[in-house]
Structures are given as C-alpha cells and as structure tokens.
Tab-separated table of C-alpha atoms in Angstrom:
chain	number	residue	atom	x	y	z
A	1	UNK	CA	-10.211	8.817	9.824
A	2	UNK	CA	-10.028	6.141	7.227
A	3	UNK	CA	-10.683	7.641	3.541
A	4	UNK	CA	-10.588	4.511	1.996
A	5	UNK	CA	-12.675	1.378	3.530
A	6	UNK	CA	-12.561	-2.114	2.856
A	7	UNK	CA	-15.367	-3.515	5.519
A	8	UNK	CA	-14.850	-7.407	4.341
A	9	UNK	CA	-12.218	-8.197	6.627
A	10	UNK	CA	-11.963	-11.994	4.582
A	11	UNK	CA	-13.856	-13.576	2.290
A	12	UNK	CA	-13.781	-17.086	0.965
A	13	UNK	CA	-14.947	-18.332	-2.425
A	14	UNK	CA	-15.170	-21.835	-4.088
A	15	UNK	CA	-12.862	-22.190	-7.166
A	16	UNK	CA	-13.966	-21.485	-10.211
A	17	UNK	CA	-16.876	-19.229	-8.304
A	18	UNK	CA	-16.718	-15.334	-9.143
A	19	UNK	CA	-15.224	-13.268	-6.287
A	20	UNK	CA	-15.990	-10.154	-5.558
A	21	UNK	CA	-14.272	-7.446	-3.531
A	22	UNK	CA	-15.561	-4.227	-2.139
A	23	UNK	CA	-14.167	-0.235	-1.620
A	24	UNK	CA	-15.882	2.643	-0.522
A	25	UNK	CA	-14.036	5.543	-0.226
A	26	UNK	CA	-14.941	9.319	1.219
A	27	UNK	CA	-12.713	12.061	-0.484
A	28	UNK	CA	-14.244	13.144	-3.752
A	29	UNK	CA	-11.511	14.707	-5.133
A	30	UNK	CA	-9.693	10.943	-5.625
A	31	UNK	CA	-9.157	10.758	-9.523
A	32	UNK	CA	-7.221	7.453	-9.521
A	33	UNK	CA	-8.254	3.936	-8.274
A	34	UNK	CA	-5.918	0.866	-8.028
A	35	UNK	CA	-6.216	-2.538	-6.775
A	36	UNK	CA	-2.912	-4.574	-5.097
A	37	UNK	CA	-2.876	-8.412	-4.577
A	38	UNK	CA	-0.384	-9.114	-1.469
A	39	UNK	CA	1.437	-12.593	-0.346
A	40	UNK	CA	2.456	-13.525	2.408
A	41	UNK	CA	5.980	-11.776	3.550
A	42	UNK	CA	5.953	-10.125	-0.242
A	43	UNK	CA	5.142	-6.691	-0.991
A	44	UNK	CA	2.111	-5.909	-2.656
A	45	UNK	CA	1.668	-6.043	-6.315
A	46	UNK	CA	0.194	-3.923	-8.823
A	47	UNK	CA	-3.190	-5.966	-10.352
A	48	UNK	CA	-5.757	-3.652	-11.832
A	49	UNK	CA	-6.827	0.308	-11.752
A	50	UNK	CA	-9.409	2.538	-13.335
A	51	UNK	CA	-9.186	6.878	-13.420
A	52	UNK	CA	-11.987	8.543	-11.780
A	53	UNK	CA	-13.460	9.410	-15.814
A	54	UNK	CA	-14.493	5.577	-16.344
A	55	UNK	CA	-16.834	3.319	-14.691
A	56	UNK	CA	-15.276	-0.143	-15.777
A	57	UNK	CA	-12.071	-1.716	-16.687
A	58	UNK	CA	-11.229	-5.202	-17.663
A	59	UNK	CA	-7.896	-7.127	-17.681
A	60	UNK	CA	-8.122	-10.900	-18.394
A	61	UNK	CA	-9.993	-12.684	-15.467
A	62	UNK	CA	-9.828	-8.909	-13.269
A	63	UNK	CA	-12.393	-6.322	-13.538
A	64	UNK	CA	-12.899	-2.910	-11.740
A	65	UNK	CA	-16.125	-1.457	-11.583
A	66	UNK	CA	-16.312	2.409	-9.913
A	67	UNK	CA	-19.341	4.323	-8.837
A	68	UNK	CA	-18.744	7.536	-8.394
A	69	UNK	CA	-22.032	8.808	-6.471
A	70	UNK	CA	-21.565	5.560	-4.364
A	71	UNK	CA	-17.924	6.323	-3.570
A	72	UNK	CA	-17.346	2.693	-4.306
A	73	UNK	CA	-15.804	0.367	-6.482
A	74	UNK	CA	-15.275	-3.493	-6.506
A	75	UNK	CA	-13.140	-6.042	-7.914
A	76	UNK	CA	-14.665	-9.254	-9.746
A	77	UNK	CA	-12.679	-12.229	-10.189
A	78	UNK	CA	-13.734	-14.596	-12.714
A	79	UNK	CA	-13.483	-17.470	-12.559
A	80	UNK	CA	-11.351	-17.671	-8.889
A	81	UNK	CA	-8.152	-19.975	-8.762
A	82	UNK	CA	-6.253	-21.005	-5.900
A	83	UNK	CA	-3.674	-19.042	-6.770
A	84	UNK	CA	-5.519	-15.667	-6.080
A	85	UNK	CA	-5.662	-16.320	-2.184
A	86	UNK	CA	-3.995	-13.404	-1.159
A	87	UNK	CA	-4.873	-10.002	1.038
A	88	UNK	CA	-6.151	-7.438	-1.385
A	89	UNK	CA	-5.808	-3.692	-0.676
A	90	UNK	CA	-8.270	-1.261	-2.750
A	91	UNK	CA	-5.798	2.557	-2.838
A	92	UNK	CA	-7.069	5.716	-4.368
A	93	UNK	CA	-4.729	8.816	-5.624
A	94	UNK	CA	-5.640	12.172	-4.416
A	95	UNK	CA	-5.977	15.131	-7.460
A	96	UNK	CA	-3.096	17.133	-7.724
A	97	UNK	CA	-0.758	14.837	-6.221
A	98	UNK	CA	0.722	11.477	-5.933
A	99	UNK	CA	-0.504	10.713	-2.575
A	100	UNK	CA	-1.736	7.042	-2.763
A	101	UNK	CA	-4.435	6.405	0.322
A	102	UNK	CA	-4.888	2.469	0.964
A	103	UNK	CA	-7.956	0.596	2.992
A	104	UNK	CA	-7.829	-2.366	4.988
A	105	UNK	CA	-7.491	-5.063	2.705
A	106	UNK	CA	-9.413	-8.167	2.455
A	107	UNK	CA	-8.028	-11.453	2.804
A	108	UNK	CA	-9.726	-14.017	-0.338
A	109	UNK	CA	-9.590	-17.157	0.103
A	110	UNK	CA	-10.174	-19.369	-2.670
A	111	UNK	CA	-11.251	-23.126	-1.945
A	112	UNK	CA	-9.933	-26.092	-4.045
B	1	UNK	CA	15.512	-4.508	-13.165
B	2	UNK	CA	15.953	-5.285	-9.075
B	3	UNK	CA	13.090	-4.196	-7.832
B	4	UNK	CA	12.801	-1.628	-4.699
B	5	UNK	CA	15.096	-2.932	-2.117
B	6	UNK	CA	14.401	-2.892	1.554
B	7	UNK	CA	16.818	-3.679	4.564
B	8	UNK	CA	16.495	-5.470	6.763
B	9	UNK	CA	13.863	-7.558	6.419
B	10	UNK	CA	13.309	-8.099	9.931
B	11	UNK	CA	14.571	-6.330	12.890
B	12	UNK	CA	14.152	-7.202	16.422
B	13	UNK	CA	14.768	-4.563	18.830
B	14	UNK	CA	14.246	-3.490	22.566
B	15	UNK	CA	12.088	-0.650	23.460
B	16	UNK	CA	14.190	2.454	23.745
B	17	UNK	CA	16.758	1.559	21.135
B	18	UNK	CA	17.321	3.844	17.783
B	19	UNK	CA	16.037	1.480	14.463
B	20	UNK	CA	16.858	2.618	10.786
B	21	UNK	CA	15.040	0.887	8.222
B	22	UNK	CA	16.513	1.090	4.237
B	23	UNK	CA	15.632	1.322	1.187
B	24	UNK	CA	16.742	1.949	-2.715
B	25	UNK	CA	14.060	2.749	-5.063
B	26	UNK	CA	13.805	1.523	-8.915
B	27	UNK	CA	16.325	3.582	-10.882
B	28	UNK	CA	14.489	6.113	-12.863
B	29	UNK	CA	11.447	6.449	-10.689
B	30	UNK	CA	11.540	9.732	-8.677
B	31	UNK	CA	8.305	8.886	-6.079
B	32	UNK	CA	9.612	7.334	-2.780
B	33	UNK	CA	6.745	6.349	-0.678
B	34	UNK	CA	7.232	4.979	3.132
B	35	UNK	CA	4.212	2.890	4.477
B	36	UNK	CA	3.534	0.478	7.457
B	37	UNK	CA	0.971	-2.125	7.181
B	38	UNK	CA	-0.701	-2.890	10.647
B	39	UNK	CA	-3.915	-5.133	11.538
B	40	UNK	CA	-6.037	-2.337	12.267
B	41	UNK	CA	-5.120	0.282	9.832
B	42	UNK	CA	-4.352	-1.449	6.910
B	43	UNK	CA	-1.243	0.463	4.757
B	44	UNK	CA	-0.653	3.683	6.535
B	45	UNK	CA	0.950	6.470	4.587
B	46	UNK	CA	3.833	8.118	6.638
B	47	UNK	CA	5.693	10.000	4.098
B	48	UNK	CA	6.143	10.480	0.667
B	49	UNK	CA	9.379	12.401	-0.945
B	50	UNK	CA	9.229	13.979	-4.961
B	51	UNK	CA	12.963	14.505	-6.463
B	52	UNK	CA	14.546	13.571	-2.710
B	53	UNK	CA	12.117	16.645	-1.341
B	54	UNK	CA	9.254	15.771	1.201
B	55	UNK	CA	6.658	16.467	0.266
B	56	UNK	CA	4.017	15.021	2.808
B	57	UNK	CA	4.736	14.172	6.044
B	58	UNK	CA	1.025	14.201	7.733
B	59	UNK	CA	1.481	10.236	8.405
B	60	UNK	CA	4.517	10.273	10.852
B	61	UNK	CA	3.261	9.650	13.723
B	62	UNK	CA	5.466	11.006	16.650
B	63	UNK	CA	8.270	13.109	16.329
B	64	UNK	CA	10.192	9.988	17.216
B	65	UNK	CA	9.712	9.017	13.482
B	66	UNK	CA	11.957	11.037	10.761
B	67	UNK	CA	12.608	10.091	7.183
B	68	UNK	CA	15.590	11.148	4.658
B	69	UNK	CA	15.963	10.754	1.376
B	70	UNK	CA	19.947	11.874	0.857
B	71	UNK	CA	20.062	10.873	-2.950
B	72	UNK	CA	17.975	9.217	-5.760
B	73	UNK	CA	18.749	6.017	-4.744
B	74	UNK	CA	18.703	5.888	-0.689
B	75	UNK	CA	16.018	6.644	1.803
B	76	UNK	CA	16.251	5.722	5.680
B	77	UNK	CA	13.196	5.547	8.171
B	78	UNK	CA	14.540	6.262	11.734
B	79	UNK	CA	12.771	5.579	14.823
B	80	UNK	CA	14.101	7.279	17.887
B	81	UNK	CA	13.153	5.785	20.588
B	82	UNK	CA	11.250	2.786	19.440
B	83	UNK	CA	8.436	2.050	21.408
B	84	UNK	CA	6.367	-1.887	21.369
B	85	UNK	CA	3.572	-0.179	19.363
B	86	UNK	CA	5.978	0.478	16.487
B	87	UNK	CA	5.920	-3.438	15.674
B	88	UNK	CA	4.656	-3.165	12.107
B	89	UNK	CA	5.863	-4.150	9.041
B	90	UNK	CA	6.950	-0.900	6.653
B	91	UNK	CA	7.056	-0.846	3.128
B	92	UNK	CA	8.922	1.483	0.679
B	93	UNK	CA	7.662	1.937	-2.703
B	94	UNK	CA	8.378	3.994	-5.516
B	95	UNK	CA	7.073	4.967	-8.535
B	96	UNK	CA	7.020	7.816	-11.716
B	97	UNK	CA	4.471	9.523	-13.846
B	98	UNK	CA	1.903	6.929	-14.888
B	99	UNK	CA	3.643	4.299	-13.154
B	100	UNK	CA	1.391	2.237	-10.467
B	101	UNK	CA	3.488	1.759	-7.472
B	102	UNK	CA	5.945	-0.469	-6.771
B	103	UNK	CA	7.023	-1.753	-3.459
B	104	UNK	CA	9.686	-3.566	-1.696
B	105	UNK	CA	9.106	-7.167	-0.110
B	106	UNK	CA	8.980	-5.273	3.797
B	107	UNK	CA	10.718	-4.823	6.395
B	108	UNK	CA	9.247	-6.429	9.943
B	109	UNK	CA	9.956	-4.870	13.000
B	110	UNK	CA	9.676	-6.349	16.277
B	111	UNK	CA	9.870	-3.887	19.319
B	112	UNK	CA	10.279	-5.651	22.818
C-alpha cells in the first residue's frame, strides 16, 4: 500500500506560469514533509520541507503548503523556469524515526 | 565534501548471477538509506541502517535481497540470484539529525 501518493503522473506548465504539485498522504503519525527535484541519471535533491506543526513554508520562488485534515500538501512554483523540468517526489518522515516514505513523483514540464 | 558515492553506476547482468551494488555515505552522517526507484512504485524504501545497525528492513523484498553496512563509510546491496524484475535503478542516501537526505547519483541495473 502506497502511504504517500502523488496521482499527477506529469504535468506541464508555460514559463513564467505558477506550477503546482500535489501529495496526499495516509499515515497520520508523519511529522516531517519534504519535497526532492530529480534529473535525469542524478540523484534527487533536497528543495523544500515543512514539520507537521506548520501549514506553510516559503523559500525564494518554492512554497509548501500542508493540510493536515486533508492529508495533503502541494508545492507552488512561482514563476516556473525551464530549468525546473524535472521529476518531483513529495516524502514524509514517520514519528519516532527516520524512516523517509516517498510517492510517485511527478514529472513538470516547463514550456519555453 | 564528495557527496554519497555509489558504484557502479550501471550494471548489466544475466538472470541468475550474484550483483553487489556500493556505496560510501557523507562522512559524519550516521543514516544510510537504500532505495530503488521503479515506474510503478516510485522510491521504494528497502532498508535503512542507524550507527551501521539495521534498523528497518520491511522493504527487502525477497530473501534474495540482503544489505550490510560493515563500517561508517561502506554499505553493499547484494542480490542473490537476480531475477529480470530487479531492473531498477537503487539509490543510497544518507543523512544525520536535522539533515534532509542526501543521495547518490544511482546505480542502474539491468537484469537479462
């Protein structure tokens, strides 16, 4: 069973556009939400998080919004570049641990 | 710093045959995290070791699969006998308190 869910398989956006990427997750007892940006044949990257005891957190053009009754959270780019086409993976952190659960990912695409 | 380092970074092997994938975390960090990214499940946790100690190991998949961690700064995945549906590409990572992960550039693995 997949505890984290990223049901966008792609998504494409017009440059300059704001893109945004969704989560939804199942275990309520994740206290730690991250977001990774991956390139082709690179590993993926550390970009953005937010603890379970906030509902927003901003980093330049990156922001992370979590609902926790939802069991979701999204990632706004704004404005989109070409240089954020990449697969994006959403990962929570269980309590108590350091077990990191990732989704999917989404694949952005961001037109020129 | 170097960066977690993963070899190979690809391996092509028949089915049947024994396959070790490598990996040296960042010095300092005492999280080692083993993942493989596949279409359909996204980044799959298969183990994660604490101070060279497993600590989960609910991921592996088969008993073919076993992972070591011998010292700080070495793990191995072993597959034993690889099988086509092991084609994946696996990631280490590592990490320390309040540290996001960090993960090696892959390593892809081509069973025939």
């Amino acid at each position: 069973d997949q505890q984290v869910k990223q049901n966008s398989p792609s998504l494409s956006v017009q440059e300059g556009r704001i893109s945004i990427l969704n989560c939804d997750y199942t275990n309520s007892m994740f206290d730690y939400f991250l977001w990774y940006k991956k390139y082709p044949a690179e590993g993926p990257t550390f970009l953005i998080s937010i603890s379970s005891i906030k509902d927003k957190n901003e980093d330049g053009r990156f922001t992370v919004f979590l609902n926790k009754s939802a069991k979701h959270l999204s990632l706004h780019i704004v404005p989109s570049q070409p240089g954020d086409s990449a697969v994006y993976f959403c990962a929570a952190k269980d309590s108590g641990t350091y077990k990191y659960i990732f989704g999917t990912g989404t694949r952005l695409k961001v037109l020129a | 710093d170097a960066g977690v380092i993963q070899s190979p970074r690809h391996e092509v092997t028949e089915m049947g045959q024994e396959v070790t994938l490598r990996c040296k975390p960042i010095s300092g960090h005492d999280y080692l995290f083993w993942y493989r990214q596949t279409m359909m499940r996204g980044l799959e946790l298969l183990i994660y070791f604490n101070n060279n100690v497993p600590i989960d190991d609910s991921g592996m998949p088969e008993d073919r699969f076993s992972a070591k961690m011998p010292n700080a700064s070495f793990s191995t995945l072993k597959i034993q006998p690889s099988e086509p549906r092991d084609s994946a590409v696996y990631f280490c990572a590592s990490t320390t308190l309040a540290v996001p992960l960090h993960f090696g550039n892959g390593t892809r693995l081509t069973v025939t």
